[in-house]
XYZ file of C-alpha atoms in Angstrom:
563
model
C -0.312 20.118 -52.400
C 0.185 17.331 -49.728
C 2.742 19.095 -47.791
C 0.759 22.038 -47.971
C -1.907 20.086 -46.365
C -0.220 18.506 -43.873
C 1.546 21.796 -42.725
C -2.263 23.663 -42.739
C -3.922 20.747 -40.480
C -0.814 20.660 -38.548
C -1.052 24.614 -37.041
C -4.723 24.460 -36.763
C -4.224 21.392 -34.724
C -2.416 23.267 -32.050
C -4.832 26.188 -32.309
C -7.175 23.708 -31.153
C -9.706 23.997 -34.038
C -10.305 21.249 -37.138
C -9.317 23.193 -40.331
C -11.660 25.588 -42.492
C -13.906 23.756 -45.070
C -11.148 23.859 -48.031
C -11.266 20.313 -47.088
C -14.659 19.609 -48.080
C -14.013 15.282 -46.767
C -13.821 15.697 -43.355
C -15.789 17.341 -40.519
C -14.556 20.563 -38.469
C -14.620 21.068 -35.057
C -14.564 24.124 -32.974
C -14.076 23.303 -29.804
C -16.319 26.747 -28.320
C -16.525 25.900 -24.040
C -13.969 22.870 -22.222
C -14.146 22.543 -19.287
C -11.470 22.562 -16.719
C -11.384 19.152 -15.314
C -11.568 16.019 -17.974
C -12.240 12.885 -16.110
C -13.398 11.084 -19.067
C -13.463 11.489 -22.992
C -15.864 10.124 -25.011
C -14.418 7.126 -26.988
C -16.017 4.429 -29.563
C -18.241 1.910 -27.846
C -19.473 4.739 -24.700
C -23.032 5.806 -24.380
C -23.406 9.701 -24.670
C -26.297 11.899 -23.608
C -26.064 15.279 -25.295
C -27.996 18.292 -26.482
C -27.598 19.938 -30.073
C -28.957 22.589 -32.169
C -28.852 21.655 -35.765
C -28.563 24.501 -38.244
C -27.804 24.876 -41.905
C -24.504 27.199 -42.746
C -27.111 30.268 -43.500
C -28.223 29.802 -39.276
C -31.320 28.179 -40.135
C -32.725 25.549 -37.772
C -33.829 22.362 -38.914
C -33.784 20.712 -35.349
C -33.208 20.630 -31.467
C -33.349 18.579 -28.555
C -33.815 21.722 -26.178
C -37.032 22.087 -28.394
C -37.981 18.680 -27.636
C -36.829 18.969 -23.873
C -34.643 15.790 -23.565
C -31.041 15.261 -24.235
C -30.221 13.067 -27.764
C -29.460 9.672 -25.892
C -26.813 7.260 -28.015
C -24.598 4.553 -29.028
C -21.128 6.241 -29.868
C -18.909 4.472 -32.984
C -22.228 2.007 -33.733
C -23.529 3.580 -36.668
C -26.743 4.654 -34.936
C -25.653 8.373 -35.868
C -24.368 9.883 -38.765
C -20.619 9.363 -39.754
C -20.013 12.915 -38.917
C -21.389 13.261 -35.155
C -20.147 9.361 -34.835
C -16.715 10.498 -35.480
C -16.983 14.813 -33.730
C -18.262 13.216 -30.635
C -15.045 11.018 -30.152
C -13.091 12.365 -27.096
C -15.480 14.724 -26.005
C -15.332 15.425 -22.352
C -18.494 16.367 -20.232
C -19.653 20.023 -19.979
C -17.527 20.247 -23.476
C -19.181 22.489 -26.105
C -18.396 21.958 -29.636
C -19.403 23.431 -32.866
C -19.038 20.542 -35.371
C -19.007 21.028 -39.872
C -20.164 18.062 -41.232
C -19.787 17.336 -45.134
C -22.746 16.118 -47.292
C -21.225 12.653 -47.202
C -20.521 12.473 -43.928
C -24.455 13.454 -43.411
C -27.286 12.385 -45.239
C -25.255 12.946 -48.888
C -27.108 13.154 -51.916
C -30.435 11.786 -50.858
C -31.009 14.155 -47.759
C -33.588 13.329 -45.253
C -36.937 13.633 -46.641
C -38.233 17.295 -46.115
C -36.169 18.489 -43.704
C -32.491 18.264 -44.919
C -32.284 19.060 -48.659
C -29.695 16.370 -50.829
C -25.910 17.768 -50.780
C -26.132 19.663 -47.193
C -23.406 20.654 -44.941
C -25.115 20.803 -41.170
C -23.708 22.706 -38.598
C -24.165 21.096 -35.319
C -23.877 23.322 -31.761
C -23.487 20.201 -29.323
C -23.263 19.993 -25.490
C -22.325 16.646 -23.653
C -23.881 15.739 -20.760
C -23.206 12.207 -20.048
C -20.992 9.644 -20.844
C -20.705 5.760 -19.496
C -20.117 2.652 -21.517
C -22.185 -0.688 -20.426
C -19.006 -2.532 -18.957
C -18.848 0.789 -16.536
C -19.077 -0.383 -12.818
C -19.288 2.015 -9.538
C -16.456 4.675 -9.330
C -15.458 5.350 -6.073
C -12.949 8.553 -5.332
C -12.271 9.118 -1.488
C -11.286 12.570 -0.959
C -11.135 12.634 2.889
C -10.559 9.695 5.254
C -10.317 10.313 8.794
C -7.245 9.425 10.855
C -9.310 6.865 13.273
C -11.247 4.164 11.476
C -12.445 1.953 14.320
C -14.850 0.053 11.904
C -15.778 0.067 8.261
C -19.340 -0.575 6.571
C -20.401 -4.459 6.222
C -23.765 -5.946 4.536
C -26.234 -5.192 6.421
C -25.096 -2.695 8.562
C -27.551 0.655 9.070
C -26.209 3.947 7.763
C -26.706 7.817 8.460
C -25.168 9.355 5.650
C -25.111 13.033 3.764
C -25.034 13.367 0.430
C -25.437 15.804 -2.723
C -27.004 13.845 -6.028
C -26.092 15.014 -9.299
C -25.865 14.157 -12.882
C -22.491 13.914 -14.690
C -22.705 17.419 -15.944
C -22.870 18.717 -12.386
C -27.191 19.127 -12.768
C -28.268 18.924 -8.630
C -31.183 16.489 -8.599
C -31.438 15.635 -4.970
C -29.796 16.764 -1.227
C -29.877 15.209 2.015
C -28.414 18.389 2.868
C -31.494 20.501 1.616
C -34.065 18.472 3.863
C -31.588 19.162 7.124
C -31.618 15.410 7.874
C -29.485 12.280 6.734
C -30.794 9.581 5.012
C -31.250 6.766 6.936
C -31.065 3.225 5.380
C -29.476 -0.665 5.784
C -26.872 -1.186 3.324
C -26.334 -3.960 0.772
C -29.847 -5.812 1.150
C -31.579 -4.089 -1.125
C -32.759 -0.875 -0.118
C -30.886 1.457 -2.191
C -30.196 1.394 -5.708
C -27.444 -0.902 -6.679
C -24.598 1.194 -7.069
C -25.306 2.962 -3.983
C -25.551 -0.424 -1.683
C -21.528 -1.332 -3.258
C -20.654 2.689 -3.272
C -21.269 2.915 1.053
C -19.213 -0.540 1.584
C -16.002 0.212 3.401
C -16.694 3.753 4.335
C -15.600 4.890 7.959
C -17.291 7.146 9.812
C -16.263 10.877 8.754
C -15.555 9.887 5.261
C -15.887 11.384 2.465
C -15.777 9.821 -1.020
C -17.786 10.357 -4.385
C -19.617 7.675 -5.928
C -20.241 7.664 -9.613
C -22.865 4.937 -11.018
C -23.645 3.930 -14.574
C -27.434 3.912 -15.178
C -27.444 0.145 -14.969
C -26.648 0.546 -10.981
C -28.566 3.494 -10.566
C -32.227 4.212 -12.708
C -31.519 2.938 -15.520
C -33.506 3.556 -19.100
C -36.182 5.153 -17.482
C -35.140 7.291 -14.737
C -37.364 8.372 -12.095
C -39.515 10.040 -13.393
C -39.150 13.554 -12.755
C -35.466 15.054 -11.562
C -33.225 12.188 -13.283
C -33.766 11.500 -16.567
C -33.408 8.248 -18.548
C -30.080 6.305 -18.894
C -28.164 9.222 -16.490
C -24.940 8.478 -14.557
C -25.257 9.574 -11.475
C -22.714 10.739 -8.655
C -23.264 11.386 -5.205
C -21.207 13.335 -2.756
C -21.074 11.359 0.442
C -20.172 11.924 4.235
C -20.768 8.980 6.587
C -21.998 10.061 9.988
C -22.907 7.086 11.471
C -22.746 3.356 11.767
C -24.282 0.745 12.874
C -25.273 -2.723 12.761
C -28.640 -4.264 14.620
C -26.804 -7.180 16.576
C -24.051 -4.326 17.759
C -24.116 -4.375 21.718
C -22.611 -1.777 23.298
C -18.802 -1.191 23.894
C -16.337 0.256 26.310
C -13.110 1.661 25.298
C -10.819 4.365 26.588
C -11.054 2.713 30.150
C -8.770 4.533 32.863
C -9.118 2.725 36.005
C -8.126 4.309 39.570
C -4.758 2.001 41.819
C -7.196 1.894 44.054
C -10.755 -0.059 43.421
C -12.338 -1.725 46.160
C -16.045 -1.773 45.168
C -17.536 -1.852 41.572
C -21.088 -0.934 40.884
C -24.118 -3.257 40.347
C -27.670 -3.422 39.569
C -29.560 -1.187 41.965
C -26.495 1.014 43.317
C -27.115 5.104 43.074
C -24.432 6.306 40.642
C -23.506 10.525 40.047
C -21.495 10.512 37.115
C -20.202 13.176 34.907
C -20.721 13.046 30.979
C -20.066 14.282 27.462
C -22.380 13.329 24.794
C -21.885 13.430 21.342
C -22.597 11.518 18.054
C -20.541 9.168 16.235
C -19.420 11.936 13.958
C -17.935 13.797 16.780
C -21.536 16.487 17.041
C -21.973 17.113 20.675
C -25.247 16.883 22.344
C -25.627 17.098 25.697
C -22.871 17.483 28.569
C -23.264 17.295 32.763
C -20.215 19.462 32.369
C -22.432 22.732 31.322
C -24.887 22.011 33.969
C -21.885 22.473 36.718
C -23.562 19.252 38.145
C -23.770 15.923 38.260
C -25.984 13.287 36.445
C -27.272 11.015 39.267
C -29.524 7.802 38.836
C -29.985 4.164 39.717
C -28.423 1.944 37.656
C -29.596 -1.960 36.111
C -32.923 -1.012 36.809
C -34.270 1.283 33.718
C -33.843 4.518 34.737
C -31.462 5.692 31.890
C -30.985 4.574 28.195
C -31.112 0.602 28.444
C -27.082 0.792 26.832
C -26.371 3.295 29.877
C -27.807 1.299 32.105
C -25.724 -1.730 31.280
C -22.580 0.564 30.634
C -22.234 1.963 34.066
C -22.424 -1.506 35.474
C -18.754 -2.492 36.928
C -17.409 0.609 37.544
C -14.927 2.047 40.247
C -15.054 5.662 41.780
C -12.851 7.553 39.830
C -13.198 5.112 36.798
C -13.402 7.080 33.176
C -14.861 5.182 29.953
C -16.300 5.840 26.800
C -19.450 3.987 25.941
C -20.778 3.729 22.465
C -24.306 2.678 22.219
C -26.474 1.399 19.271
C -29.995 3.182 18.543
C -31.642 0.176 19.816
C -30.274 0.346 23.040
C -30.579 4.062 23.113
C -33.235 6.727 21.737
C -34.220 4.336 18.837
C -35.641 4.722 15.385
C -37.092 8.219 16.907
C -34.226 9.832 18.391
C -35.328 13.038 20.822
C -36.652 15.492 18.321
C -33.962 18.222 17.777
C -31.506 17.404 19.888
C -30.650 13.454 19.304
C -31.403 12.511 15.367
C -33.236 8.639 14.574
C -31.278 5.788 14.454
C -28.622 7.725 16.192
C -25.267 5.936 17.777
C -24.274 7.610 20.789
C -20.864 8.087 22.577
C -20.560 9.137 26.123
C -17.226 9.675 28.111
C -18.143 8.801 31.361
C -16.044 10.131 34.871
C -17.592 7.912 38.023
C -17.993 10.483 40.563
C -19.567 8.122 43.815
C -22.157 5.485 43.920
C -23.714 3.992 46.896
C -26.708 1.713 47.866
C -29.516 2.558 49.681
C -28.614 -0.242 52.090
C -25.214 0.993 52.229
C -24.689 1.680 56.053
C -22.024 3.931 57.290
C -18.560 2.368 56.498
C -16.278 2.491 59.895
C -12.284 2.102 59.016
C -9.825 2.469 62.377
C -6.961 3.920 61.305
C -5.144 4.272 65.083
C -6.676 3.140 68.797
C -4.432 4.396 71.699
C -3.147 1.295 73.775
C -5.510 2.060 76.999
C -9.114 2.568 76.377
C -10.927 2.634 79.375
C -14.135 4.546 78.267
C -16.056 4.042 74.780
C -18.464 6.881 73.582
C -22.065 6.199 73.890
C -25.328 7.595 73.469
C -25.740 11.109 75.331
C -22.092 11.749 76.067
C -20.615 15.063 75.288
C -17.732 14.628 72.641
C -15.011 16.822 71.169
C -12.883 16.147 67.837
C -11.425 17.131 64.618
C -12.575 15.971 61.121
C -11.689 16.382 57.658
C -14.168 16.421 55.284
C -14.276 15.060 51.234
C -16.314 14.033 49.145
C -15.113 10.505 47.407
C -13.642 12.391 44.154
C -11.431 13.585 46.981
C -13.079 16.967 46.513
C -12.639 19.037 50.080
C -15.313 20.233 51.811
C -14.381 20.983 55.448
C -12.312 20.828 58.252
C -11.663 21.680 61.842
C -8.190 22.355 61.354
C -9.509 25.084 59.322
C -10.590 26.875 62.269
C -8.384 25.968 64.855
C -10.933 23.698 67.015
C -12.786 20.835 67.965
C -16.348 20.287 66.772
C -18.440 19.634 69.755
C -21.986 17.660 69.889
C -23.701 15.509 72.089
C -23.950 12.647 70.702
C -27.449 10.827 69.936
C -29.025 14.542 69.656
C -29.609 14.824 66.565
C -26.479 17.689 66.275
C -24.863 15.792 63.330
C -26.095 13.693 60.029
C -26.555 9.914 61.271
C -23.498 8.629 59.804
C -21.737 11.150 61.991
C -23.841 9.565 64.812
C -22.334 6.218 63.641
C -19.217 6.830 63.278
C -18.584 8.532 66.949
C -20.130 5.627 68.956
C -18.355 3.393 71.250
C -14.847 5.415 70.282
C -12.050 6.027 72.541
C -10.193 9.615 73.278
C -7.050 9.614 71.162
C -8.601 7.418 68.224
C -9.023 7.764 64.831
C -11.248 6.642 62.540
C -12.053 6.647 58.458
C -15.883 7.204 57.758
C -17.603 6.337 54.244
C -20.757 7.829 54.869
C -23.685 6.986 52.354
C -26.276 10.253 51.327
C -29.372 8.960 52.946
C -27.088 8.983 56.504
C -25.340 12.337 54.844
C -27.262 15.340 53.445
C -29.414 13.206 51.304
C -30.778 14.141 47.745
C -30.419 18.011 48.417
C -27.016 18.001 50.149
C -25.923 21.643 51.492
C -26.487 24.100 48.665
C -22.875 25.386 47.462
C -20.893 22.703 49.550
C -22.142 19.028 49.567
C -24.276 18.026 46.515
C -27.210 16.204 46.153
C -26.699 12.480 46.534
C -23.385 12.757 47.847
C -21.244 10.390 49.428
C -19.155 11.939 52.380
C -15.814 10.782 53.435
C -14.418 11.954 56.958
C -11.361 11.031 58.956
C -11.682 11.795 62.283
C -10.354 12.160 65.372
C -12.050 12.142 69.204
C -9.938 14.316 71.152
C -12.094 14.955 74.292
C -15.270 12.998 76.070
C -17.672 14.129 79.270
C -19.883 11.252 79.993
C -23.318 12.245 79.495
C -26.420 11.013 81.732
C -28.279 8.055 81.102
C -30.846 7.809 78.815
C -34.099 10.058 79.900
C -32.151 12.286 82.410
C -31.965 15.744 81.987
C -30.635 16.398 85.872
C -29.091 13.571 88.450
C -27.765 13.562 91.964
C -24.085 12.592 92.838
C -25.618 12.082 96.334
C -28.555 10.983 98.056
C -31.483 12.775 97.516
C -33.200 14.847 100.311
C -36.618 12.231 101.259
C -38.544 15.811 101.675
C -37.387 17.405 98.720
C -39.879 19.849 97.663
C -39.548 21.859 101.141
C -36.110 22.069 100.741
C -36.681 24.274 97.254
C -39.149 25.656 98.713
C -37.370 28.090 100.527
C -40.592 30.837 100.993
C -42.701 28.093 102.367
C -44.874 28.825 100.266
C -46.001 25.714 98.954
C -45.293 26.390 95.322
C -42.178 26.573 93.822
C -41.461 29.655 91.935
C -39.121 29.347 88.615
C -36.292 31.440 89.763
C -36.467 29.169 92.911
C -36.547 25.788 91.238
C -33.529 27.284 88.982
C -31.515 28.718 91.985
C -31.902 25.328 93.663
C -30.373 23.324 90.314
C -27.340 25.348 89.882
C -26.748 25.253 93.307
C -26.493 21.365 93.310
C -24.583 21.133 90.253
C -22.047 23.918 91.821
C -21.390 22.458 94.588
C -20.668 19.132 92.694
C -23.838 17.372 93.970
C -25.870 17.084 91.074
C -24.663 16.937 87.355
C -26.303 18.499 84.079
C -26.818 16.615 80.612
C -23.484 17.919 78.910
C -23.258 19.855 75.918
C -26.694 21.921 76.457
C -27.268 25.457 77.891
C -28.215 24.181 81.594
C -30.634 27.089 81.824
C -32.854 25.796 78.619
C -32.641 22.370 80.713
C -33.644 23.572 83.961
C -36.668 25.612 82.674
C -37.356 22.163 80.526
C -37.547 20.665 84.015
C -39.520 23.229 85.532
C -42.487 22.611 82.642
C -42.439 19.271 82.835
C -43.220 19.371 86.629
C -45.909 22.693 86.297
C -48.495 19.815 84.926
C -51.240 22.796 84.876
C -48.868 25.253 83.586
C -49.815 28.123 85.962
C -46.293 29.207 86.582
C -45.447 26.982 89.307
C -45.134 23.852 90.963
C -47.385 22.307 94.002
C -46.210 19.712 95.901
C -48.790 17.347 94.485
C -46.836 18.015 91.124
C -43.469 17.667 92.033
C -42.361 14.144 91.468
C -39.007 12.179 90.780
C -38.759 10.069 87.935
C -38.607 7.339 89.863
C -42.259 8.433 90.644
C -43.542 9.422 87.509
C -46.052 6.979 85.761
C -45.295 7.885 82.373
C -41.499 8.192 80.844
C -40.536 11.459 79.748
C -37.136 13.206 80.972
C -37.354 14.923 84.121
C -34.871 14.987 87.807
């Protein structure tokens, strides 16, 4: 009969079922749902939560916990159950279902339990685990993604943004960040979480991922909260880190590529047009200048932008390209900018310095060759010819003469040109060449030349003066290379007439000026000056000029340009 025994327990111990009731000292299990994944068995000493349905072998009920509508909550291996569940609930796994046979002695034996369970009664019982944690448990922590960067790691008192998913051990959802469509927000490891959560979120990078399992002791303990987690539950959160910060955190620059060449950094109150990509710590992007097609352009050290912007584009060289990550308090705050930019946000920008000036920049004048003899310098009202190339200070083109195959021609100190231009021609020599730096409000100022200069734009030209005509001095539209006539209005006057007719006045003009006497301001269409000359001397503006209207310059009371 023993070997029989041990040959029958033996093949039903491989089918994965306890033997029939032949053996009447022992229970049987049936072993009716297991799940796929064991993390943890059920062992003497644990703490189980389960449901049950008790029934007698005919199928009727003498008691539930689903009729009661809370789990059966209990010391395992402490005698607080009866023999038989003490010993079928041993290695159990969560989400296992078992149907356990449990002798009269192994029950309530020969005494039964007063009206409900009859003396000698097998009970059949049809239990589900839930939980399982034993009082020495501390937090569980399984990282199942860890990114390949980790710049910095979370400390006490640091502020997270995290994501999470809150369930019980059995897989029962009881809360999500997820669900709300916002993270949740908190310092970490003073107090504001529950205790297993504050150790859980220590040493987590940004773009982790890790699940946190907590005994009820480090989560809500005996009573639960109240509604969605009951009593004595382990509980396990799903977690992604998003952010990180801590409130002393200033802001920092990494990623720094800085240009050969640097020759000026910016400082407080310089006009700075930068290009930028936005995004959060987690890598989400915001905002970029990039999908504008334009620049973002501001004054800088004086509170225009984001107080960690402002300090972050402080010391910077055209050219220059640097990340800047900046703390919520130095940024959009507690607030954050509705959709776009969450609360308590950390924000990275990868900054490209594009120009910066000062609005007391003047225009910058670099000679880069001077011919050996330079008898004349350009001046104010002198007619000047020469070639340019055109940038911006990205070293983006913009224009050139040598595009067109010829000099650009102005007169210089008539407004023809921006006034850096102005500048930059003065008191120059024929044959030099000269490097211009030419701030916006002497360029094309905040609008700049729509498809072609933009707004705010600092202009860079090399240049070179290839031809000069003197102009006339300052005031003079017309003067003599000879001595004037003393009775000059009767020699226009050619009729006698005693007024001088326009086509006259205008025949008289280009005579002089053909015949080398007399010499026109340069660079102007001489018949727009000479019928400027003939209004300023019709005072009445009939048409014509008297005598008693005609005067020289030298004559005239009030300055104004005339012969």
């Amino acid at each position: 009969p023993n070997l029989y025994y041990a040959c029958f327990f033996f093949f039903f111990f491989f089918l994965n079922i306890t033997p029939p009731l032949e053996n009447p000292y022992d229970i049987l299990i049936e072993k009716t749902s297991v799940p796929d994944k064991c993390v943890r068995a059920v062992k003497e000493g644990d703490y189980v939560r389960y449901h049950y349905i008790g029934t007698f072998p005919d199928g009727t009920k003498f008691d539930s916990s689903y009729d009661r509508g809370s789990s059966y909550n209990v010391f395992v291996g402490k005698k607080q159950l009866i023999e038989g569940m003490d010993k079928a609930l041993v290695g159990m796994c969560v989400n296992e279902r078992r149907l356990v046979k449990v002798p009269p002695h192994l029950a309530y034996g020969k005494k039964g339990y007063g009206t409900i369970i009859p003396p000698d009664s097998i009970l059949h019982f049809d239990v589900l685990l839930l939980d399982v944690w034993n009082p020495e448990d501390g937090v569980q922590i399984n990282t199942y993604h860890t990114p390949s960067v980790c710049d910095r790691k979370v400390e006490v008192s640091d502020y997270v943004r995290y994501h999470y998913n809150g369930t019980l051990l059995d897989g029962t959802l009881f809360d999500s960040s997820h669900t709300r469509l916002r993270t949740y927000d908190t310092y970490v490891g003073i107090g504001w979480l529950i205790a297993g959560m504050d150790q859980g979120l220590l040493g987590m990078c940004v773009g982790e991922r890790r699940i946190i399992t907590l005994p009820p002791s480090l989560g809500y303990g005996e009573n639960g909260d109240g509604s969605d987690i009951p009593g004595q539950a382990s509980l396990v959160f799903d977690v992604v880190l998003l952010d990180l910060h801590n409130p002393k955190d200033q802001i920092t620059v990494t990623n720094q590529q800085v240009p050969e060449s640097c020759t000026r950094k910016t400082i407080a109150g310089d006009f700075v047009r930068y290009h930028y990509n936005g995004s959060l710590l987690d890598g989400t992007f915001f905002d970029s200048s990039y999908s504008r097609n334009r620049t973002y352009d501001t004054y800088v050290g004086q509170g225009y932008v984001i107080a960690g912007m402002d300090e972050g584009l402080l010391g910077v060289c055209v050219g220059e390209r640097r990340t800047i990550t900046i703390p919520p308090h130095l940024a959009y705050g507690e607030e954050g900018t509705g959709s776009t930019i969450p609360g308590s946000a950390v924000l990275v920008f990868d900054v490209h310095i594009i120009d910066f000036h000062n609005p007391s920049d003047n225009t910058k004048v670099t000679v880069t060759f001077k011919p050996e003899e330079c008898d004349k310098q350009t001046k104010k009202g002198d007619f000047v010819k020469y070639h340019y190339n055109a940038s911006l200070m990205d070293g983006t083109h913009i224009d050139s003469t040598f595009d067109y195959g010829k000099t650009y021609n102005i007169v210089l100190g008539a407004n023809q040109v921006v006034p850096g231009m102005e500048d930059g021609l003065m008191e120059m020599c024929v044959g030099e060449k000269r490097h211009l730096v030419i701030p916006p409000h002497l360029g094309y100022g905040e609008r700049g030349v729509t498809g072609e200069v933009p707004g705010s734009a600092v202009l860079l030209f090399d240049i070179e003066l290839v031809d000069v005509e003197e102009g006339l001095p300052e005031g003079y539209m017309f003067i003599w290379n000879e001595d004037v006539s003393p009775d000059l209005f009767a020699v226009i006057d050619k009729d006698q007439n005693q007024a001088l007719e326009p086509s006259e006045f205008t025949d008289y003009i280009m005579q002089q000026v053909n015949e080398g006497k007399g010499r026109l301001a340069p660079g102007f269409d001489p018949y727009r000056i000479i019928d400027n000359m003939f209004t300023n001397q019709d005072r009445n503006g009939d048409g014509k000029i008297t005598e008693a209207e005609f005067k020289l310059k030298a004559d005239e009371a009030a300055a104004h340009d005339e012969l």
